Short mmCIF file of C-alpha atoms in Angstrom, two decimals:
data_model
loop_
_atom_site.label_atom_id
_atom_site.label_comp_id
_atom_site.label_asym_id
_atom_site.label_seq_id
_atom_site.Cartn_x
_atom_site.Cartn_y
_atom_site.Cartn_z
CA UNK A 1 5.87 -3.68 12.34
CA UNK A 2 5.97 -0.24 11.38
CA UNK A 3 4.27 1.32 8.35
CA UNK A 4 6.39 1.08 5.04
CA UNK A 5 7.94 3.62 3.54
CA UNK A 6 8.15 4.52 -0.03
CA UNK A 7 11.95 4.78 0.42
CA UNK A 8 12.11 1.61 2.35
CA UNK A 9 10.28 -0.29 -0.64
CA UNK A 10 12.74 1.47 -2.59
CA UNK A 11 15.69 0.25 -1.05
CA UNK A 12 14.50 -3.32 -0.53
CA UNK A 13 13.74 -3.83 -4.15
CA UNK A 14 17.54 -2.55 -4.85
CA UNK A 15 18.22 -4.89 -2.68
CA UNK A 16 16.45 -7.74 -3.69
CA UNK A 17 17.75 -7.00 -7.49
CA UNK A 18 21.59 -6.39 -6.73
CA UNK A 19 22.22 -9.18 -3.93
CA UNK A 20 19.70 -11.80 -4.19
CA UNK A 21 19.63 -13.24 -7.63
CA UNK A 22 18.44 -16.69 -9.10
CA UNK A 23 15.31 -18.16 -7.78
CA UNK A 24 15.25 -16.14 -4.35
CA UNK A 25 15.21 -12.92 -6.15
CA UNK A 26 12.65 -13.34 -9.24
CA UNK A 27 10.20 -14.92 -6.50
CA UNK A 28 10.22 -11.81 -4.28
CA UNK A 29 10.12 -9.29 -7.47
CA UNK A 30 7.07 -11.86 -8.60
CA UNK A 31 5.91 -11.36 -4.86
CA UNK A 32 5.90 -7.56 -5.22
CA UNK A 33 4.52 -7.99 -8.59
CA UNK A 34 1.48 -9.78 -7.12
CA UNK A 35 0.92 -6.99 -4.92
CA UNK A 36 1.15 -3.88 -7.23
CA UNK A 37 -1.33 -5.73 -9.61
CA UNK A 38 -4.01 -6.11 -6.72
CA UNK A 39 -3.31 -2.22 -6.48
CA UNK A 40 -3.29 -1.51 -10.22
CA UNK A 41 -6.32 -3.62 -10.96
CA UNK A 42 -8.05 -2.82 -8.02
CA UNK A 43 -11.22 -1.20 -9.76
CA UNK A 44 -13.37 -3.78 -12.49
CA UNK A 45 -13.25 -0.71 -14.27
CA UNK A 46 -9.60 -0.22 -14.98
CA UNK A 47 -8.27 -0.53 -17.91
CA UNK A 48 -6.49 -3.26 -18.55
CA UNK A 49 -3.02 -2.11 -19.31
CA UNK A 50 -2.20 0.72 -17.77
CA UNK A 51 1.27 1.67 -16.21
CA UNK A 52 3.36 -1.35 -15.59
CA UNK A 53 0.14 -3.83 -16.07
CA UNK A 54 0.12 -6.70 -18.36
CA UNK A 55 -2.03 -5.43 -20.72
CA UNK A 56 -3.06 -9.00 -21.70
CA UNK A 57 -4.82 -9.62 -18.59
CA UNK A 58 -3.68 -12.94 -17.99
CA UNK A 59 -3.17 -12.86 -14.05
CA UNK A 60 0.37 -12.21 -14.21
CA UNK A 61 2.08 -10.40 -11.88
CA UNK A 62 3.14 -6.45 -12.93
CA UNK A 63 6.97 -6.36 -13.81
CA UNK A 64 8.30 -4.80 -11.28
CA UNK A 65 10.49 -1.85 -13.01
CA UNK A 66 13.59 -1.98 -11.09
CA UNK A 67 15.88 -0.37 -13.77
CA UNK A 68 13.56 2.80 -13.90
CA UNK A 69 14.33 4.56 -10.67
CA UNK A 70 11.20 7.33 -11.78
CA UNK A 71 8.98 4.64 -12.43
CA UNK A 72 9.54 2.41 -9.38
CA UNK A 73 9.61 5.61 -7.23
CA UNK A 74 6.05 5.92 -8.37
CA UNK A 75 5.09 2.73 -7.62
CA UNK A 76 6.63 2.41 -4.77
CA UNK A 77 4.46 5.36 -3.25
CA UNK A 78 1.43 4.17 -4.79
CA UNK A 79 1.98 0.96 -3.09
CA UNK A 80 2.58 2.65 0.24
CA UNK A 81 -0.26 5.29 -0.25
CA UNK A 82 -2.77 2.51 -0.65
CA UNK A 83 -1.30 0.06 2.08
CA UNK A 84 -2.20 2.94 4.18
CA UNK A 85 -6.17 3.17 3.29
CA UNK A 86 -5.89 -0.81 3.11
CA UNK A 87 -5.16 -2.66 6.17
CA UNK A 88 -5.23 -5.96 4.27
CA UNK A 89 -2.77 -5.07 1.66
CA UNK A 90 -0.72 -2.99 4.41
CA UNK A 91 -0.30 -6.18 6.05
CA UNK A 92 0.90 -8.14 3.12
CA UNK A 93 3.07 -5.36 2.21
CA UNK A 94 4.90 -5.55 5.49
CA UNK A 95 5.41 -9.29 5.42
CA UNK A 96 7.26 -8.76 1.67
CA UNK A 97 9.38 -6.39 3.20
CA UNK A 98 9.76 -8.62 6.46
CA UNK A 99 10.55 -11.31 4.15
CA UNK A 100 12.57 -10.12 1.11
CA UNK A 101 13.58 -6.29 2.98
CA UNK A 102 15.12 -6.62 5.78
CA UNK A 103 17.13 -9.68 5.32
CA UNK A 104 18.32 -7.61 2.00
CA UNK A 105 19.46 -4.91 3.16
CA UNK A 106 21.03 -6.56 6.26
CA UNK A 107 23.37 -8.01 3.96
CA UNK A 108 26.88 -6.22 3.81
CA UNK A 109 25.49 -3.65 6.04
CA UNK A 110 28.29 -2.27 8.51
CA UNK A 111 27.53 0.66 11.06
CA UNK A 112 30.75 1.98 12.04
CA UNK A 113 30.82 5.26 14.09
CA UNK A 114 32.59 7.47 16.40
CA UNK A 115 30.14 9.62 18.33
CA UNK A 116 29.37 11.28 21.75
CA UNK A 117 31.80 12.33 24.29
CA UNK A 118 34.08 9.47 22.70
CA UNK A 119 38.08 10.52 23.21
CA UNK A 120 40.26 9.02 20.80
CA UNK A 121 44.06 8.49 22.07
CA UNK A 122 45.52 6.20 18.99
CA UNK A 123 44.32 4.88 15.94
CA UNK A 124 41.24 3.47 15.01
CA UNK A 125 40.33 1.42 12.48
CA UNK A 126 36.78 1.01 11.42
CA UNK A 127 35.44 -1.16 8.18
CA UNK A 128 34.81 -4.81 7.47
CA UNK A 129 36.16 -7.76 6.39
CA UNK A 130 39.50 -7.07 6.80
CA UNK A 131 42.03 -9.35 5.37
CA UNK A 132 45.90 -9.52 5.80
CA UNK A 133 47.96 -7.57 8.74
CA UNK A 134 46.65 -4.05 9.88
CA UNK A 135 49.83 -1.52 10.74
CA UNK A 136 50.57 1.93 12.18
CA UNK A 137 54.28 1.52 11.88
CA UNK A 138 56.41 1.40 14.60
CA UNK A 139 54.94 2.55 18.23
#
């Protein structure tokens, strides 16, 4: 699988938040959770309670703070930065986002397009889930 991206994290836990709610969702943000707090707690030396931690130290996993876009951004790279200098945690990283991301995003997801040395001669109609009759008038 290829490396995550900060954006791709992004985008997955969008995902995960506006399509997948109930039990499927809160276990993938828990998930995540577990993952930023090995990455947040990684030192014995840090604090406990610093950004997005549970500052009572009880094991829980970090909130993950989907309705901050500034605040997930920055975990999102911190997540990504150390993934990178941690094979371990790089791996679970990319089986979340094999898990909960792709699945997420492939949800809805149309890929219309028009491209190249295409020639178009008549109408075209590109979209999806169309419902009722489609017409150009008379021809």
């Amino acid at each position: 699988m290829d490396p995550v991206t900060a954006g791709a994290l992004i985008a997955a836990v969008n995902a995960v938040v506006s399509g997948a709610g109930g039990e499927a969702g809160r276990r993938a943000l828990e998930a995540l959770g577990a993952l930023s707090r090995r990455v947040l707690r990684r030192n014995p030396s840090d604090p406990a309670g610093g950004p997005g931690v549970d500052p009572a130290g009880d094991g829980e996993p970090v909130a993950i703070p989907y309705d901050d876009p500034e605040r997930l951004r920055r975990l999102a790279e911190l997540l990504v930065e150390r993934a990178r200098q941690d094979p371990e945690l790089g791996r679970d990283l990319a089986a979340w986002m094999s898990r909960y991301g792709t699945p997420a995003q492939e949800v809805g997801t149309v890929h219309n397009s028009i491209s190249g040395d295409a020639r178009i001669t008549g109408p075209v109609i590109q979209g999806r889930d169309f419902q009722g009759p489609i017409s150009f008038g008379s021809q």
